[in-house]
Amino acid sequence: MDCASPGGTDTSTDPDLDKNQAFEQGHAAAAGLTPPDSGDRSNGELGPKTLRRLAQNREAARRSRLRKKAYVQQLESSGLRLAHLEQELQRARQQGFLVSTLGDQPDSENGDGASSFYVEYARWLEEHHKQADELRAAVSAHAGDGDLQAIVDTVMARCDEIFRLKGATAKADAFRVLSGTWTTPVERCFLWFGGFRPSELLKLLASRLEPLTEKQLDSIDVLRRSSLQAEEVLSREMEALRQSVTETVAAAGSSSQSCSDDDCTGQMAAAVGKLGAMEGLLRQADDLRLRILEETRRVLTIRQCARAVLVVSDYFSRMRALSSLWIARPTTGVN
C-alpha cells in the first residue's frame, strides 16, 4: 500500500488532532448534525451550520467545566469559613462562659437572693449543656422514644426549677430579673420581661422543625397568636405601670418643695407601692412561657420534642457566643 502522496510528501497527521476530529465528527453524527454519508468527509468539509453547532457545544462544555470548578472552589471556601466560625464559637464559649455568659455579677449589698440565683443559674447552664450533648448523641444514634422521653423530661424538669428560682429572686429584686443582669449583653437586647418571648420561640420552632404536618403547623400558629395576644396585654400593663409611676413621682413636689415634706413622702411611698406590681407582671410572663412550652410539647412527637430542645439550646448558645465575639472584637479608631 502506498502511504505517500502523489508528490512524495508525507501526509501523516498529529494523533491528537485525529482524535479531536474523530470526536467532533462522532459528536456531530450522534447529534444528527451530519448527513449519513458524512463519515468520509474531513472536518473542513463539514457545513457552516454543523461547524457552528460544534463550536457552540465546545463553548458550552467549557463553561460547564468553569462552573463546576467555581462551585467546587466555593464549597471548599464555605467549608473553611464554617470550620473557622465553629472554632471561633467554641473558643468564645470556653472563654466567655466564665467571663460574660453570666452577665453582670450582683453586688453583695443587694442581698443573697440575687447572688444565689446567679450561682444556681451558672450551675443550671453547665448541666444543661451536658444534657443537650447527651440528647444530641441519643438523637444521632436513633435512640428509642422511651430513652428520648426520659432525657427531655429531665431537661424540662430542670427548666421548671430555674423558673421557680427566678420567681423567688423576682420577689427579692424584681428589677434585676426584669433587666436580665445574669445574661450576656447581646441577650439583654432581646429580653422580654426578663426572658424570651414565647411567640418568637414558636416562630423559631416552626421554621426549624421540619417536616411538620399541616395540623401541627396550624396548632403552633394558634399557640403563637394566643401568645402574641397575652404578650401585648402584659406589655400594655407594664407601660401603664411605668406611666403611673412617672406621674406619681412628678406629682411628689416642685422645685420649691423639699422631698421631706409629708406630701412628697406620701407620693414617693405610693410610687414604691406601685413598683411592687412589677413582680406580679414578671410572674405572669414566666407563667406564659411555661404554659407555651407545655402546650408545644403536646403538639410535637417525642422525637420532635427532642429536636426542639436542641434547636432552642443551640440558638441561645449562639447568642451567648455572639456576645463573647462582640466583646472580643477588634476595635479601630479608638485612642
Coordinates of C-alpha atoms in Angstrom, one line a residue:
M1 CA 0.0 0.0 0.0
D2 CA 1.3 3.4 -1.0
C3 CA 1.4 5.7 2.2
A4 CA 2.8 8.7 0.3
S5 CA 1.1 11.4 -1.6
P6 CA 1.4 11.7 -5.4
G7 CA 4.1 14.3 -4.9
G8 CA 6.0 12.0 -2.5
T9 CA 5.2 14.2 0.6
D10 CA 4.4 12.6 3.9
T11 CA 0.8 13.1 4.8
S12 CA 0.8 11.7 8.4
T13 CA -1.0 13.8 10.9
D14 CA -0.9 14.5 14.6
P15 CA -2.6 11.7 16.5
D16 CA -4.2 14.2 19.0
L17 CA -5.7 16.1 16.1
D18 CA -7.1 12.9 14.6
K19 CA -8.7 12.1 17.9
N20 CA -10.3 15.6 18.2
Q21 CA -11.6 15.4 14.6
A22 CA -12.9 11.9 15.2
F23 CA -14.6 13.1 18.4
E24 CA -16.2 16.1 16.8
Q25 CA -17.4 14.1 13.8
G26 CA -18.8 11.4 16.1
H27 CA -20.4 14.0 18.3
A28 CA -22.0 15.7 15.3
A29 CA -23.3 12.4 14.0
A30 CA -24.8 11.5 17.4
A31 CA -26.5 14.8 17.5
G32 CA -27.8 14.4 13.9
L33 CA -25.8 17.2 12.6
T34 CA -24.2 15.4 9.6
P35 CA -25.7 13.5 6.8
P36 CA -25.4 9.7 6.5
D37 CA -22.5 9.9 4.0
S38 CA -20.5 12.4 6.1
G39 CA -18.3 9.7 7.6
D40 CA -15.8 10.1 4.7
R41 CA -15.7 13.9 5.0
S42 CA -12.9 15.7 6.7
N43 CA -13.6 18.4 9.3
G44 CA -13.0 21.1 6.6
E45 CA -15.9 19.6 4.5
L46 CA -18.5 20.0 7.3
G47 CA -21.1 22.6 6.6
P48 CA -21.1 26.0 8.3
K49 CA -24.1 25.2 10.4
T50 CA -22.5 22.0 11.7
L51 CA -19.3 23.7 12.5
R52 CA -21.2 26.5 14.3
R53 CA -23.1 23.9 16.3
L54 CA -19.9 22.1 17.2
A55 CA -18.3 25.4 18.3
Q56 CA -21.3 26.1 20.5
N57 CA -21.1 22.6 22.0
R58 CA -17.4 23.1 22.8
E59 CA -18.1 26.5 24.4
A60 CA -21.0 25.1 26.4
A61 CA -18.7 22.3 27.7
R62 CA -16.0 24.8 28.6
R63 CA -18.5 27.0 30.5
S64 CA -19.8 23.9 32.3
R65 CA -16.2 23.0 33.4
L66 CA -15.7 26.5 34.6
R67 CA -18.9 26.5 36.6
K68 CA -18.1 23.1 38.1
K69 CA -14.6 24.4 39.1
A70 CA -16.1 27.6 40.6
Y71 CA -18.7 25.6 42.5
V72 CA -16.0 23.3 43.9
Q73 CA -13.9 26.3 45.0
Q74 CA -17.0 27.9 46.6
L75 CA -17.7 24.7 48.5
E76 CA -14.1 24.5 49.7
S77 CA -14.2 28.2 50.7
S78 CA -17.5 27.8 52.6
G79 CA -16.2 24.7 54.4
L80 CA -13.1 26.6 55.5
R81 CA -15.3 29.6 56.7
L82 CA -17.6 27.2 58.5
A83 CA -14.8 25.5 60.2
H84 CA -13.3 28.8 61.2
L85 CA -16.6 30.0 62.6
E86 CA -17.1 26.8 64.6
Q87 CA -13.6 27.3 66.1
E88 CA -14.4 30.9 67.0
L89 CA -17.7 29.9 68.6
Q90 CA -16.0 27.1 70.6
R91 CA -13.3 29.5 71.7
A92 CA -15.9 32.1 72.6
R93 CA -17.8 29.5 74.6
Q94 CA -14.7 28.4 76.5
Q95 CA -13.6 32.0 77.2
G96 CA -17.0 33.7 77.6
F97 CA -18.6 31.1 79.9
L98 CA -16.8 32.4 82.9
V99 CA -16.3 36.0 81.6
S100 CA -19.6 37.1 80.1
T101 CA -22.0 34.3 80.0
L102 CA -23.5 35.2 83.3
G103 CA -23.6 38.9 82.7
D104 CA -23.1 41.4 85.4
Q105 CA -22.4 39.9 88.8
P106 CA -24.7 41.2 91.6
D107 CA -23.4 43.4 94.4
S108 CA -23.3 41.9 97.8
E109 CA -25.2 44.8 99.2
N110 CA -28.3 43.7 97.2
G111 CA -28.8 40.7 99.4
D112 CA -28.3 37.0 99.0
G113 CA -31.3 36.4 96.7
A114 CA -29.8 37.6 93.5
S115 CA -26.4 36.2 94.3
S116 CA -27.9 32.8 95.0
F117 CA -29.7 32.9 91.6
Y118 CA -26.5 33.7 89.8
V119 CA -24.8 30.7 91.3
E120 CA -27.8 28.4 90.6
Y121 CA -28.1 29.7 87.0
A122 CA -24.4 29.1 86.3
R123 CA -24.8 25.5 87.7
W124 CA -28.0 25.0 85.7
L125 CA -26.4 26.3 82.5
E126 CA -23.4 23.9 82.8
E127 CA -25.7 21.0 83.5
H128 CA -28.0 22.0 80.6
H129 CA -25.0 21.8 78.2
K130 CA -24.3 18.3 79.3
Q131 CA -27.9 17.2 79.0
A132 CA -28.1 18.8 75.5
D133 CA -25.0 16.9 74.4
E134 CA -26.5 13.6 75.8
L135 CA -29.7 14.3 73.9
R136 CA -27.9 15.1 70.7
A137 CA -26.0 11.8 70.9
A138 CA -29.2 9.9 71.6
V139 CA -30.9 11.5 68.5
S140 CA -27.9 10.8 66.3
A141 CA -27.9 7.2 67.5
H142 CA -31.6 6.9 66.7
A143 CA -32.4 6.0 70.3
G144 CA -35.9 4.8 71.2
D145 CA -38.7 7.1 72.1
G146 CA -38.5 5.9 75.7
D147 CA -34.9 7.0 76.1
L148 CA -35.5 10.3 74.3
Q149 CA -38.6 11.0 76.5
A150 CA -36.5 10.4 79.7
I151 CA -33.9 12.9 78.7
V152 CA -36.5 15.5 77.6
D153 CA -38.3 15.1 80.8
T154 CA -35.1 15.7 82.8
V155 CA -34.4 18.9 80.7
M156 CA -37.9 20.3 81.2
A157 CA -37.8 19.5 85.0
R158 CA -34.6 21.5 85.3
C159 CA -36.3 24.3 83.4
D160 CA -39.1 24.3 85.8
E161 CA -36.6 24.5 88.6
I162 CA -34.8 27.5 87.2
F163 CA -38.1 29.3 86.6
R164 CA -39.0 28.7 90.3
L165 CA -35.7 30.1 91.5
K166 CA -36.2 33.1 89.1
G167 CA -39.6 33.7 90.6
A168 CA -38.1 33.7 94.1
T169 CA -35.4 36.2 93.0
A170 CA -38.1 38.5 91.5
K171 CA -39.7 38.8 94.9
A172 CA -36.4 40.0 96.3
D173 CA -35.3 42.2 93.4
A174 CA -37.7 42.5 90.5
F175 CA -35.6 45.0 88.7
R176 CA -32.6 42.6 88.4
V177 CA -34.9 40.0 86.9
L178 CA -36.5 42.5 84.6
S179 CA -33.2 43.7 83.2
G180 CA -31.8 40.1 83.0
T181 CA -28.5 41.1 84.6
W182 CA -27.4 37.4 84.7
T183 CA -27.5 37.2 80.9
T184 CA -25.0 38.4 78.3
P185 CA -25.2 41.9 76.8
V186 CA -26.4 40.7 73.5
E187 CA -29.1 38.5 75.1
R188 CA -30.4 41.5 77.1
C189 CA -31.2 43.3 73.8
F190 CA -33.8 40.7 73.1
L191 CA -35.3 40.1 76.5
W192 CA -39.0 40.5 77.3
F193 CA -39.9 40.7 81.0
G194 CA -36.6 39.1 81.9
G195 CA -36.8 36.2 79.4
F196 CA -37.6 35.0 75.9
R197 CA -40.8 35.9 74.0
P198 CA -42.8 32.7 73.7
S199 CA -44.1 33.8 70.3
E200 CA -40.6 34.2 69.0
L201 CA -39.7 30.7 70.3
L202 CA -42.7 29.2 68.5
K203 CA -41.6 31.1 65.3
L204 CA -38.2 29.5 65.6
L205 CA -39.5 26.0 66.1
A206 CA -42.0 26.3 63.2
S207 CA -39.1 27.3 60.8
R208 CA -36.6 24.7 62.1
L209 CA -38.6 21.6 62.9
E210 CA -39.2 20.1 59.5
P211 CA -41.1 18.3 58.4
L212 CA -44.2 19.3 60.4
T213 CA -47.7 18.2 59.4
E214 CA -50.3 20.8 58.5
K215 CA -52.2 20.0 61.7
Q216 CA -49.0 20.7 63.7
L217 CA -48.3 23.9 61.9
D218 CA -51.9 25.1 62.5
S219 CA -51.6 24.2 66.2
I220 CA -48.3 26.1 66.5
D221 CA -49.8 29.1 64.7
V222 CA -52.8 29.1 67.1
L223 CA -50.4 29.0 70.1
R224 CA -48.3 31.8 68.6
R225 CA -51.3 34.1 68.1
S226 CA -52.5 33.3 71.6
S227 CA -49.1 34.1 73.0
L228 CA -48.9 37.3 71.0
Q229 CA -52.2 38.5 72.5
A230 CA -51.0 37.7 76.0
E231 CA -47.7 39.4 75.4
E232 CA -49.4 42.5 74.2
V233 CA -51.6 42.6 77.3
L234 CA -48.6 42.3 79.6
S235 CA -46.7 44.9 77.6
R236 CA -49.6 47.4 77.9
E237 CA -49.9 46.8 81.6
M238 CA -46.1 47.4 82.0
E239 CA -46.4 50.6 80.0
A240 CA -49.4 51.7 82.2
L241 CA -47.4 51.0 85.3
R242 CA -44.4 53.0 84.1
Q243 CA -46.7 55.9 83.2
S244 CA -48.4 55.8 86.6
V245 CA -45.1 55.7 88.5
T246 CA -43.8 58.6 86.4
E247 CA -46.9 60.7 87.1
T248 CA -46.7 59.9 90.8
V249 CA -43.1 60.9 91.1
A250 CA -43.7 64.0 89.1
A251 CA -46.6 65.0 91.5
A252 CA -44.4 64.4 94.5
G253 CA -43.4 68.0 94.6
S254 CA -42.0 71.0 92.8
S255 CA -38.6 72.8 92.9
S256 CA -39.9 74.9 95.8
Q257 CA -40.7 71.9 98.0
S258 CA -38.4 69.6 99.8
C259 CA -38.9 65.8 99.5
S260 CA -39.0 65.7 103.2
D261 CA -42.5 67.2 103.2
D262 CA -45.3 65.0 104.1
D263 CA -47.0 65.3 100.8
C264 CA -43.8 64.4 98.9
T265 CA -43.1 61.5 101.2
G266 CA -46.6 60.1 100.7
Q267 CA -46.3 60.3 96.9
M268 CA -43.0 58.6 96.9
A269 CA -44.4 55.8 99.2
A270 CA -47.2 55.4 96.7
A271 CA -44.7 55.1 93.8
V272 CA -42.9 52.4 95.7
G273 CA -46.1 50.6 96.3
K274 CA -46.9 50.7 92.6
L275 CA -43.5 49.3 91.7
G276 CA -44.4 46.3 93.8
A277 CA -46.7 45.3 90.9
M278 CA -43.6 44.6 88.8
E279 CA -43.1 41.2 90.5
G280 CA -46.6 40.2 89.6
L281 CA -46.1 41.1 85.9
L282 CA -42.8 39.1 85.9
R283 CA -44.6 36.1 87.3
Q284 CA -47.3 36.3 84.7
A285 CA -44.7 36.4 81.9
D286 CA -43.0 33.3 83.3
D287 CA -46.3 31.5 83.6
L288 CA -47.0 32.3 80.0
R289 CA -43.6 30.9 79.0
L290 CA -44.1 27.7 80.9
R291 CA -47.6 27.3 79.5
I292 CA -46.5 27.7 75.9
L293 CA -43.6 25.2 76.5
E294 CA -46.0 22.6 77.9
E295 CA -48.6 23.1 75.2
T296 CA -46.0 22.9 72.5
R297 CA -44.8 19.5 73.8
R298 CA -48.4 18.2 73.4
V299 CA -48.3 19.2 69.7
L300 CA -45.0 17.5 68.9
T301 CA -44.0 13.9 68.8
I302 CA -41.3 12.6 71.2
R303 CA -38.6 12.8 68.6
Q304 CA -39.7 16.3 67.5
C305 CA -39.6 17.4 71.2
A306 CA -36.0 16.2 71.4
R307 CA -35.1 18.1 68.3
A308 CA -36.9 21.2 69.6
V309 CA -34.9 21.1 72.8
L310 CA -31.7 21.0 70.7
V311 CA -32.9 23.8 68.4
V312 CA -33.6 26.1 71.3
S313 CA -30.5 25.2 73.2
D314 CA -28.3 25.8 70.1
Y315 CA -30.0 29.1 69.5
F316 CA -29.3 30.5 73.0
S317 CA -25.8 29.1 72.9
R318 CA -25.1 31.0 69.7
M319 CA -26.5 34.2 71.3
R320 CA -24.1 33.8 74.2
A321 CA -21.2 33.1 71.9
L322 CA -22.2 36.1 69.8
S323 CA -21.9 38.3 72.9
S324 CA -18.4 37.0 73.6
L325 CA -17.4 37.6 70.0
W326 CA -18.8 41.1 70.2
I327 CA -16.8 41.8 73.4
A328 CA -13.6 40.4 71.9
R329 CA -14.0 42.1 68.5
P330 CA -11.0 44.2 67.4
T331 CA -11.8 47.9 67.7
T332 CA -10.3 50.5 65.4
G333 CA -10.1 54.3 65.6
V334 CA -10.1 54.3 69.4
N335 CA -7.4 56.2 71.1

